[in-house]
Coordinates of C-alpha atoms in Angstrom, one line a residue:
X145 CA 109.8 -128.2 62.6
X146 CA 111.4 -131.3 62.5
X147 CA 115.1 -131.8 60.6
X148 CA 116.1 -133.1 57.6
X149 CA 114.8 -133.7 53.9
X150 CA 111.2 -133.0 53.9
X151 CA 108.5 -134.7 51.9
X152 CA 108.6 -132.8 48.4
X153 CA 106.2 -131.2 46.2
X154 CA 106.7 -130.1 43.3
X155 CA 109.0 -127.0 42.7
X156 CA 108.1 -123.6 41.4
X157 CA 110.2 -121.9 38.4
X158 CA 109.8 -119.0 36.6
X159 CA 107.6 -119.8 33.5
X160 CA 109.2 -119.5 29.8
X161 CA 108.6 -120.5 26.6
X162 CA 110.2 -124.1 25.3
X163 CA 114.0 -123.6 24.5
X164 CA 113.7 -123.7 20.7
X165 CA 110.9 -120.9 20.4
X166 CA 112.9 -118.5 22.9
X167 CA 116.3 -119.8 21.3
X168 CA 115.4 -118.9 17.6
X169 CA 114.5 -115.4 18.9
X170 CA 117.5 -115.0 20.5
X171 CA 119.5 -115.9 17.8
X172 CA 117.7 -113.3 15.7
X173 CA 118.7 -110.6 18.1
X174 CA 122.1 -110.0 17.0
X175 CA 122.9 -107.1 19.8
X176 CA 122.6 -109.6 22.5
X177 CA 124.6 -111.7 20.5
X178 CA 127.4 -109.5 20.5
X179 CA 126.7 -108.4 24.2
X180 CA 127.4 -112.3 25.1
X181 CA 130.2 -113.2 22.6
X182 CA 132.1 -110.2 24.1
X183 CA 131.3 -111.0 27.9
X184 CA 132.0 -114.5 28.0
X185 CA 135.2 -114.2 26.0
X186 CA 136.8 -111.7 28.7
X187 CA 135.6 -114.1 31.7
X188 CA 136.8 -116.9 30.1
X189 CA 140.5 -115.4 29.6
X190 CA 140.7 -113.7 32.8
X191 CA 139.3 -117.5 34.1
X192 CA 141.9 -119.1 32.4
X193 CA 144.4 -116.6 33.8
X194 CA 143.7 -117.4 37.9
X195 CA 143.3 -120.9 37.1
X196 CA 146.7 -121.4 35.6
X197 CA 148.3 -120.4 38.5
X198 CA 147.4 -122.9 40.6
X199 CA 149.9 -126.2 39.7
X200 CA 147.4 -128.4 41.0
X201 CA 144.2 -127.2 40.1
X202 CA 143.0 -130.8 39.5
X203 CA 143.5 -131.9 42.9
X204 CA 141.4 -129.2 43.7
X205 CA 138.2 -129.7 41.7
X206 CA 139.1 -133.3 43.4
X207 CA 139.1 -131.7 46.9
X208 CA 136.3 -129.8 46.2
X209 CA 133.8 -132.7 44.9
X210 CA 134.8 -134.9 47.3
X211 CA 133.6 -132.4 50.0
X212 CA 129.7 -132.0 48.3
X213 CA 129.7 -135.9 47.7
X214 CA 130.4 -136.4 51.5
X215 CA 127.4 -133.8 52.4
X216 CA 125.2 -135.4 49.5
X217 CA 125.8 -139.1 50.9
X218 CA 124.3 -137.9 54.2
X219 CA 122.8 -135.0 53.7
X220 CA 119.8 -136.0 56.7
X221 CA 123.0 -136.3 58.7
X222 CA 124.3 -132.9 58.0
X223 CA 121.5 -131.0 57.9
X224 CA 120.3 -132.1 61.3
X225 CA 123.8 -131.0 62.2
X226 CA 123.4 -127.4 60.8
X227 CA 119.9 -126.9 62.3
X228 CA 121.3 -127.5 65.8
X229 CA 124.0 -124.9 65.2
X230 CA 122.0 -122.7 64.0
X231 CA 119.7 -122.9 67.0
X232 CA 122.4 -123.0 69.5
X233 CA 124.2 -119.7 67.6
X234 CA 120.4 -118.4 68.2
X235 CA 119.2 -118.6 64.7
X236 CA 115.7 -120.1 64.2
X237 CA 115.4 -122.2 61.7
X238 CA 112.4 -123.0 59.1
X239 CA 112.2 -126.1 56.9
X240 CA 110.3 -125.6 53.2
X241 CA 109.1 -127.9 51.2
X242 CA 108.5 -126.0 47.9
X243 CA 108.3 -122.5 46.8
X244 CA 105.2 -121.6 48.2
X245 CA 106.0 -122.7 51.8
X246 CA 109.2 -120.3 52.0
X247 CA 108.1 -117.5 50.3
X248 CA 105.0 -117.8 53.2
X249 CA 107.6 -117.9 56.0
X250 CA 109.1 -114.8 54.5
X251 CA 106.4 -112.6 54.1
X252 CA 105.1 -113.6 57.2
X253 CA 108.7 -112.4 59.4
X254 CA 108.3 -109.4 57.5
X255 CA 104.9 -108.4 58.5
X256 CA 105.8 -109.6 61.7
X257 CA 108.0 -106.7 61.6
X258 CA 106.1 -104.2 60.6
X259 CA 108.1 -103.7 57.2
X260 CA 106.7 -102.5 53.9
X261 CA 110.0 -103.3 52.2
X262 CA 113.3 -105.6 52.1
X263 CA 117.0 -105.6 50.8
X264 CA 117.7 -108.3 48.9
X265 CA 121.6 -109.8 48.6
X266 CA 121.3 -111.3 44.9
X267 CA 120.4 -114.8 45.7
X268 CA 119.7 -117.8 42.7
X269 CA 117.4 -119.6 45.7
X270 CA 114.8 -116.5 45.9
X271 CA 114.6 -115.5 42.2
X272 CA 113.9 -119.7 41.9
X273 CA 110.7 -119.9 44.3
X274 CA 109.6 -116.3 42.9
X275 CA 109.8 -114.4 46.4
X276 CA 110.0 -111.0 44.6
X277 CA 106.6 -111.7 43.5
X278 CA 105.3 -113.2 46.0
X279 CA 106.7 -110.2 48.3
X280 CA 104.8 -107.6 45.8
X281 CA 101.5 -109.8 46.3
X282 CA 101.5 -109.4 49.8
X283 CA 101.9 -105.6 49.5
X284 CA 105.9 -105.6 50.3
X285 CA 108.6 -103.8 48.0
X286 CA 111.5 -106.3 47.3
X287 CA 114.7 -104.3 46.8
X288 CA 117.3 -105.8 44.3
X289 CA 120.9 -104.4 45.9
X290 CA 123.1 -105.8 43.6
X291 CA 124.3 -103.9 40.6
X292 CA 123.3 -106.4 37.6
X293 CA 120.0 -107.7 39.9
X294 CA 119.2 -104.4 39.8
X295 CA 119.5 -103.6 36.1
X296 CA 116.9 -106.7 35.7
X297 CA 114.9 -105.4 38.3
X298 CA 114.4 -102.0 36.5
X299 CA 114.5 -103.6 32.9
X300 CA 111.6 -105.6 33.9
X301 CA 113.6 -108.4 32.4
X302 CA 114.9 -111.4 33.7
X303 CA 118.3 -112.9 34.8
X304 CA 119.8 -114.5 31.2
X305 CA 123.5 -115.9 33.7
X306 CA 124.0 -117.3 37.2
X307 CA 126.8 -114.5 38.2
X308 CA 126.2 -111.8 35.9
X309 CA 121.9 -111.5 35.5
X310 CA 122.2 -108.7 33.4
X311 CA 125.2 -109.7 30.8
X312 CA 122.7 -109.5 27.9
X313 CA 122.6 -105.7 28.3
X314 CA 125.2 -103.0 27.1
X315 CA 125.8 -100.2 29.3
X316 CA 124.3 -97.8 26.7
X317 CA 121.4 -100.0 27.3
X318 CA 121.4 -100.0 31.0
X319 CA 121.8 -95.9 31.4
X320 CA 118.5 -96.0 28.7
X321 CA 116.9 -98.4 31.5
X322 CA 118.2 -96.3 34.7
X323 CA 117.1 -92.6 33.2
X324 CA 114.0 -94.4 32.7
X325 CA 113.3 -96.2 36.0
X326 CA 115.2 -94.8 38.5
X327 CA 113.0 -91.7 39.2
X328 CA 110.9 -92.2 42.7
X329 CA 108.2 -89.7 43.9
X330 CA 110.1 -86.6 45.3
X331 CA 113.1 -87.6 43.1
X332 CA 113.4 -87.2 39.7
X333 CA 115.9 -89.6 37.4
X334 CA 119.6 -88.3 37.0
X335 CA 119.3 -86.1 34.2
X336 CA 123.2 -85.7 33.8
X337 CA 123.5 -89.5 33.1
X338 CA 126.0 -91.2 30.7
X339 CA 127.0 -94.1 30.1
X340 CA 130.4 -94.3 31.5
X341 CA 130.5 -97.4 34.2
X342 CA 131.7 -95.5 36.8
X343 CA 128.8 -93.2 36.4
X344 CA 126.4 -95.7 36.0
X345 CA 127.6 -97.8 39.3
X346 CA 127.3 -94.0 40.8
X347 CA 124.0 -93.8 40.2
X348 CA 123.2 -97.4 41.5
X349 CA 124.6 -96.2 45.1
X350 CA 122.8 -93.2 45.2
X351 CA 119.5 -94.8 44.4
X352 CA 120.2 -97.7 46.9
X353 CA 121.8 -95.9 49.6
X354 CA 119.0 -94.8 51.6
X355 CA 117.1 -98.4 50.8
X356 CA 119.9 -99.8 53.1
X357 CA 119.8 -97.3 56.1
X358 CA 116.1 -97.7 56.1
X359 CA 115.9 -101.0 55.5
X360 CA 114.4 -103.3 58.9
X361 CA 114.5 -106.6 57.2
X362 CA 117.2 -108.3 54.7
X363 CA 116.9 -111.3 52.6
X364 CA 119.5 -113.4 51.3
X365 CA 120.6 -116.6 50.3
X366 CA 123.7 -118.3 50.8
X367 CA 126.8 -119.4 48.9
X368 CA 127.8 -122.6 51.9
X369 CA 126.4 -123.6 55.1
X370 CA 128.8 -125.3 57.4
X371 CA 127.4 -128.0 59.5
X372 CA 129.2 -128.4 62.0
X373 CA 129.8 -124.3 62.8
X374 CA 126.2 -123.2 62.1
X375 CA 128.1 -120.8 59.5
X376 CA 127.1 -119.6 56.9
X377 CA 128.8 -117.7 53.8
X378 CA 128.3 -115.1 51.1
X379 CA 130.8 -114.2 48.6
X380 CA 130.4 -111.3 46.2
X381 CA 132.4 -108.3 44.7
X382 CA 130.2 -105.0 45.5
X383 CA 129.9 -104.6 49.0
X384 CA 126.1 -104.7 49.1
X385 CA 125.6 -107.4 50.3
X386 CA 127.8 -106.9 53.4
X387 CA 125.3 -103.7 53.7
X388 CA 122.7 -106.2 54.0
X389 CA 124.0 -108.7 55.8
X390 CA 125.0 -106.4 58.8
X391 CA 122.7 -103.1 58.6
X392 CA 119.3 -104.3 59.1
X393 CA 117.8 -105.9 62.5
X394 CA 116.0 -108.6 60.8
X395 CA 117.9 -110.9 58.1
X396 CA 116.1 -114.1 56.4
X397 CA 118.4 -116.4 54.5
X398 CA 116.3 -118.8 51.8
X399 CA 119.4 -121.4 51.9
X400 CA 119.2 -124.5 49.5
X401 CA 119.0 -128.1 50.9
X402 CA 122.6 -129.0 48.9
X403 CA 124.7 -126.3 50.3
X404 CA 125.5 -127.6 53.2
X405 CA 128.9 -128.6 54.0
X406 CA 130.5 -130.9 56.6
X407 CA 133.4 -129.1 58.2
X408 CA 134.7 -125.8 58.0
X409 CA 137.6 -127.0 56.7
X410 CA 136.0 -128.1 53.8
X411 CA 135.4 -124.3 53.2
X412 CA 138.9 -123.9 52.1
X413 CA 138.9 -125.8 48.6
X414 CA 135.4 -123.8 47.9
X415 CA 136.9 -120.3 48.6
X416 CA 139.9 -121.4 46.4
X417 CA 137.3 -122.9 43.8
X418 CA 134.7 -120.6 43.4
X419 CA 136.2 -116.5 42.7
X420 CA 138.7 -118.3 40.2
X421 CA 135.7 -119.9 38.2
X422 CA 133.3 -117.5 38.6
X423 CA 134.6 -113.9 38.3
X424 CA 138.3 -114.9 37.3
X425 CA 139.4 -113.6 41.0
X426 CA 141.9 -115.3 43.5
X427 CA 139.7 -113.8 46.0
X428 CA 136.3 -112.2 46.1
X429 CA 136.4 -109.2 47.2
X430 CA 134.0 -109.5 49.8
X431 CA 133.3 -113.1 52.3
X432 CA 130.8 -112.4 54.6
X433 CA 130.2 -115.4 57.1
X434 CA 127.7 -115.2 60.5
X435 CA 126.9 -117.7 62.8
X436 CA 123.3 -117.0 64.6
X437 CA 122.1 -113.8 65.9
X438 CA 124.2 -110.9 67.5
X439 CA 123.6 -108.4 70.1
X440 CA 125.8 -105.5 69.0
X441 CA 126.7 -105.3 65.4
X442 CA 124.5 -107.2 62.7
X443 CA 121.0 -108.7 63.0
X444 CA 119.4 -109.4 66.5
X445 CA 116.9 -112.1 64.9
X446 CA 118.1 -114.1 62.2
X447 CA 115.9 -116.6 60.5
X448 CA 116.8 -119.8 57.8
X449 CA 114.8 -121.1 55.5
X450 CA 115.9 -124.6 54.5
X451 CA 114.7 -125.3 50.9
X452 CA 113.7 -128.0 49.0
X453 CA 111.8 -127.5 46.3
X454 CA 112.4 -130.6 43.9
X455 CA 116.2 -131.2 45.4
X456 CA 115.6 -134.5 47.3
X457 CA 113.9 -135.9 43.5
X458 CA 117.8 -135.0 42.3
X459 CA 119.5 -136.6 45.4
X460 CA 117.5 -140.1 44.6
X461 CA 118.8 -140.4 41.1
X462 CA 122.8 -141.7 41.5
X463 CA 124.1 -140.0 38.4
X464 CA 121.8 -136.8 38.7
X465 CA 123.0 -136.0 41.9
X466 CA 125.9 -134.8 40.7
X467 CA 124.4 -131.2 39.6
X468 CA 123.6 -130.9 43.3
X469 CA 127.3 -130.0 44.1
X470 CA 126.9 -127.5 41.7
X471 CA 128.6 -124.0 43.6
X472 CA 126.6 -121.6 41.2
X473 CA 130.0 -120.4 39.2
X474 CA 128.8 -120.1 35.9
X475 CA 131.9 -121.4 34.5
X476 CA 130.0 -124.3 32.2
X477 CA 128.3 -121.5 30.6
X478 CA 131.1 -118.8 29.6
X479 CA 132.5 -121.5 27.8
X480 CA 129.5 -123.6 26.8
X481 CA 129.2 -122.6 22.4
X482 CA 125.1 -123.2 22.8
X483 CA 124.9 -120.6 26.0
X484 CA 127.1 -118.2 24.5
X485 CA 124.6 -118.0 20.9
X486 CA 121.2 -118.1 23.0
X487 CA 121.4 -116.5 26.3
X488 CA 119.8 -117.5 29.3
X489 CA 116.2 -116.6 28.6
X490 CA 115.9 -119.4 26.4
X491 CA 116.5 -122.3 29.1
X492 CA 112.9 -121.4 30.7
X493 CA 114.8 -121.0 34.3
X494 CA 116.5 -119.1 36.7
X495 CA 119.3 -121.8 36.1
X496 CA 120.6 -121.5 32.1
X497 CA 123.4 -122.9 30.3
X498 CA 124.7 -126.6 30.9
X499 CA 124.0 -127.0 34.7
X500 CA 120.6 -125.5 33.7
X501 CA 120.3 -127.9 30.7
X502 CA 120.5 -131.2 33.1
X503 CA 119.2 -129.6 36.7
X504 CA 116.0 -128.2 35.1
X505 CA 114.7 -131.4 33.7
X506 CA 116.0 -133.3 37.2
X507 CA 113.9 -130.7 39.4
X508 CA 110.6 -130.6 37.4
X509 CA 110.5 -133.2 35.7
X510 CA 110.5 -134.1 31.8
X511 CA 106.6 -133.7 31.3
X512 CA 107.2 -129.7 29.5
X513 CA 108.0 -129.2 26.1
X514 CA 111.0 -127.1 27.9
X515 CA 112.7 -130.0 30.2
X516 CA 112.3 -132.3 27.1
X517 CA 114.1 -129.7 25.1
X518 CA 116.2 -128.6 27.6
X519 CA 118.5 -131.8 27.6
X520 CA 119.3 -131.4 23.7
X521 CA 120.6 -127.9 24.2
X522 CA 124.3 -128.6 24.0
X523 CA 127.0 -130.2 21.5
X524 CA 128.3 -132.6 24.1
X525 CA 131.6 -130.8 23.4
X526 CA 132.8 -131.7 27.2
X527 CA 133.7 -128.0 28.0
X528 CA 131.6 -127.4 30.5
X529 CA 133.0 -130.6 32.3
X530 CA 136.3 -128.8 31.7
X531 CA 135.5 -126.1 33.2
X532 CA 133.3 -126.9 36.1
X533 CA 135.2 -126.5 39.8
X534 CA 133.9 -129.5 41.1
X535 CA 134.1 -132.0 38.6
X536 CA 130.2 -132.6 37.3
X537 CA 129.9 -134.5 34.3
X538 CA 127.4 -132.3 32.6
X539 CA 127.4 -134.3 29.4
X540 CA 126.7 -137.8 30.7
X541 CA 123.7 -136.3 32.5
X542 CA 122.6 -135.0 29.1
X543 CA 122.7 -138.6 27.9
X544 CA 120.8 -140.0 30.3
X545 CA 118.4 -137.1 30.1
X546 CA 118.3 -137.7 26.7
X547 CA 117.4 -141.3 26.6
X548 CA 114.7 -140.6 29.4
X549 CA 113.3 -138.3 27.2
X550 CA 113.0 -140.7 24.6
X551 CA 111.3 -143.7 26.9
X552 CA 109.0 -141.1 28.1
X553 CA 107.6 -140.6 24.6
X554 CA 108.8 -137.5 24.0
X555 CA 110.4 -136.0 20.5
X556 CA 108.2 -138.6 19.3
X557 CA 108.9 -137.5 15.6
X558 CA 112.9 -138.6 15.9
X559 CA 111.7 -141.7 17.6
X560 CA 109.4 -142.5 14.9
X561 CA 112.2 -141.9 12.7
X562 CA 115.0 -144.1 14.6
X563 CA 112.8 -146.7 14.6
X564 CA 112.2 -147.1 11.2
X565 CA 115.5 -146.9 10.6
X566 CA 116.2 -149.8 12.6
X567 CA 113.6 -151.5 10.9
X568 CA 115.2 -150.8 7.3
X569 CA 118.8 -151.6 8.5
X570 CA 118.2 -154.9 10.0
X571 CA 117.2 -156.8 6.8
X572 CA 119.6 -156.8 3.7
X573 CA 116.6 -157.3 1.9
X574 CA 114.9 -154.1 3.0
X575 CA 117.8 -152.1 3.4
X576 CA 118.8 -153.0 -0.6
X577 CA 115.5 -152.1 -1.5
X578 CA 115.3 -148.5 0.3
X579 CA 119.2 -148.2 -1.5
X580 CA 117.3 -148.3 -5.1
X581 CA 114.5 -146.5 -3.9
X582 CA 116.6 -143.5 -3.0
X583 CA 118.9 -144.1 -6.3
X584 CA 115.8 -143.1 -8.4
X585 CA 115.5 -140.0 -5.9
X586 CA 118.7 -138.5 -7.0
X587 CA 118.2 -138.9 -10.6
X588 CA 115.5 -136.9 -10.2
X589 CA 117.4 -134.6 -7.7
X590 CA 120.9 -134.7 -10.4
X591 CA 123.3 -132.1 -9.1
X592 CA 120.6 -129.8 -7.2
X593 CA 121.2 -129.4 -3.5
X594 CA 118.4 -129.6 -1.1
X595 CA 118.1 -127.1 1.9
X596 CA 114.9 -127.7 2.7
X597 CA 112.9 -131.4 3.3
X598 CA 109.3 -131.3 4.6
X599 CA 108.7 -133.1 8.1
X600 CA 112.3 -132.8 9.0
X601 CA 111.9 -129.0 10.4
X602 CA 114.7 -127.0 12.0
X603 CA 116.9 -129.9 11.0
X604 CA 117.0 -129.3 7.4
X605 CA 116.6 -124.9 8.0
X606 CA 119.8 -125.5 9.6
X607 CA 121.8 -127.6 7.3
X608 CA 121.6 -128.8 3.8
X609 CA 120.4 -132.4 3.4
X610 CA 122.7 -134.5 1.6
X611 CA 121.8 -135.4 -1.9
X612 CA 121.1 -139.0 -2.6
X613 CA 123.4 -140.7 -4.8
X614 CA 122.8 -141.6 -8.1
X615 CA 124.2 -145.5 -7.8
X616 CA 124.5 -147.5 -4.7
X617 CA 127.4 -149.7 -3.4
X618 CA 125.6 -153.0 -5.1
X619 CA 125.1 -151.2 -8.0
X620 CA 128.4 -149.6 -8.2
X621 CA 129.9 -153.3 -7.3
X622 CA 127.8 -155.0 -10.0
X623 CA 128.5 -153.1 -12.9
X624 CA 132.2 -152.8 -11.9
X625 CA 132.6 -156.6 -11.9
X626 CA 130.3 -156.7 -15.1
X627 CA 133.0 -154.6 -16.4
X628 CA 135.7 -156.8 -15.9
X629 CA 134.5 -159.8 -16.9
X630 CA 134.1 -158.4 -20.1
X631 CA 137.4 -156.8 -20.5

């Protein structure tokens, strides 16, 4: 197929309901509450640890952008690149425009193989175009080999944070879901189970060992692509994904348009970057990197899926582009104060927090109830700027966002309401009159506070309105001069 940004269509998420709905319920659910105060608290301080060793960390979030703007400016240019190392390392290389497109190519080299089944290395690309799915459609078992993938996988759940997908469980919770689901005909569910960690990972590795031996086809994503190598990179901290990346004879990676990189030595900021923002590591424990095909060890025929899916409608926008150097962390949401009270499942996408908040909306599109939500989901505190390795500027997205929102007609009762107040504060007259008007409001009011105002919604549940004042300014200024002329 030819090279470079393909025409786009429009990209395929997992469907949820509109970020206040799921947000209110999450709220309400005080045990994952608890679950995420506690988890994002310890990967913040052991975050904060690794970073602070590291005098000049800024030049490094510097280094780091600078590298993704370079590969962003001319990404046609870069991408070409990669395809032809690829090729030449004897990869073959597939271009997709949306979800539908990869997940085809994927279930095709499967049945091309003959295989009823494939190990997954957790991947944020695959759980976005809904290959698990489409894999079960077509009569093929998708494997989850990563520990908290897994946990989803059996829970029947869904990922709720980019680097840990199952931080809204407990681990009493996850033995419940592992004594439940972990049984397979001929083998019955560890009976002896606790919920000790060591126990539980235990029982992970026994259920998944044999998936790996057996496996004949692996899928993965990946965490960089280096142009001008053909390279490409995983990073992760259990080891299965090496087991996938090297065991089977067949390995499809679903790779991202965006990351791409120019050189390899634009791989050294990254690998500096990403364990100390993610899992508050100097190093992950495991970087696998492969370039093509090999005829000993590893995969004989290695396939890349080049994905779109909604990512060249990002690259267009100048300011928007910026969430495409996004590295997958999840720093902006251990220390994001919105993230940490809702969870994932309220952003309505693989992708939650603030980098979900502003790449949502740029991928799909404002049209939802969700992406016109989805922008209003955060304080603007500036922490997740802070945080993030490569320097996006999460909250002047959300602005932007924002005010697209608004020209787009959406959260049409706050426009309805801005606008009339512009109308009442642009005319002394008017705005003395609505003064007096709400003067004879809080006589009737007195001293009572109001907690609850019809028409204003959440607002008001949240907050108690203020009570109008008794006297305005004028009045005030009146009678006090009255006052004085008389004295």
């Amino acid at each position: 197929m030819s090279a470079g940004p393909v025409q786009q269509t429009s990209p395929t998420f997992v469907g949820m309901p509109a970020f206040p709905e799921a947000a209110r319920e999450a709220l309400a659910n005080t045990q994952q509450r608890a679950n995420l105060h506690h988890a994002t608290r310890t990967i913040r301080a052991k975050r904060a640890g690794v970073v602070g060793e590291i005098e000049d960390w800024e030049a490094l979030r510097v280094s780091g952008a600078a590298a993704k703007d370079e590969a962003l400016h001319h990404l046609g240019d870069y991408l070409e690149q990669l395809e032809a190392s690829l090729t030449a390392a004897g990869a073959t290389v597939h271009w997709a425009r949306d979800a539908a497109e990869a997940n085809a190519v994927v279930v095709e080299i499967a049945r091309a193989k003959g295989a009823d089944e494939v190990v997954k290395v957790k991947s944020m690309a695959t759980q976005e175009i809904e290959l698990n799915e489409a894999l079960e459609e077509a009569g093929i078992s998708a494997w989850e080999t990563d520990l908290a993938e897994l946990i989803v996988q059996l829970g029947h759940d869904r990922p709720s944070h980019i680097l840990v997908p199952a931080i809204h469980r407990n681990r009493s919770e996850i033995r419940e879901i592992f004594a439940r689901e972990m049984g397979e005909v001929g083998r019955p569910a560890p009976d002896d189970l606790t919920d000790d960690p060591a126990r539980l990972a235990e029982a992970a590795r026994l259920h998944l060992r044999e998936k790996f031996l057996r496996a004949k086809v692996a899928v993965s994503g990946a965490n960089f692509a280096v142009a001008e190598t053909g390279t490409l990179v995983v990073v992760e901290s259990e080891g299965n994904g090496r087991m996938c990346l090297t065991l089977p004879e067949t390995l499809v990676s679903v790779v991202g348009i965006e990351k791409v990189l120019p050189t390899w030595a634009d791989l050294a900021p990254m690998l500096q970057l990403l364990p100390r923002s993610s899992t508050g590591e100097r190093m992950n424990p495991y970087t696998t990197m492969w370039s093509g095909a090999h005829d000993g060890d590893g995969p004989q025929d290695v396939h890349v899926i080049l994905l779109d899916n909604g990512r060249s409608h990002v690259l267009a926008d100048a300011l928007g582009r910026q969430a495409l150097r996004c590295i997958r962390c999840s720093a902006c949401l251990n220390v994001c104060p919105v993230y940490e009270r809702t969870g994932g499942h309220a952003y309505g996408s693989v992708y939650p927090g603030p980098i979900g908040a502003v790449l949502n909306p740029q991928l799909r599109g404002t049209a939802s109830e969700v992406d016109q939500s989805l922008p209003y989901a955060s304080s603007l505190c500036g922490a997740c700027f802070d945080a993030c390795p490569v320097r996006i500027d999460i909250p002047e997205m959300l602005v932007q966002l924002r005010g697209e929102v608004v020209q787009q007609g959406g959260h049409r009762a706050e426009s309805a309401a801005m606008s009339a107040a512009a109308w009442v504060l642009s005319d002394p007259r008017r705005l003395a009159a609505a003064q007096k008007a709400a003067t004879v409001a809080g006589r009737l009011v007195g001293d009572r506070t109001i907690r609850s105002v019809p028409g204003l919604g959440a607002w008001s549940d949240a907050r108690d309105v203020p009570t109008p004042p008794k006297e305005t300014f004028r009045q005030w200024w009146e009678r006090e001069r009255a006052e004085g002329s008389e004295r």
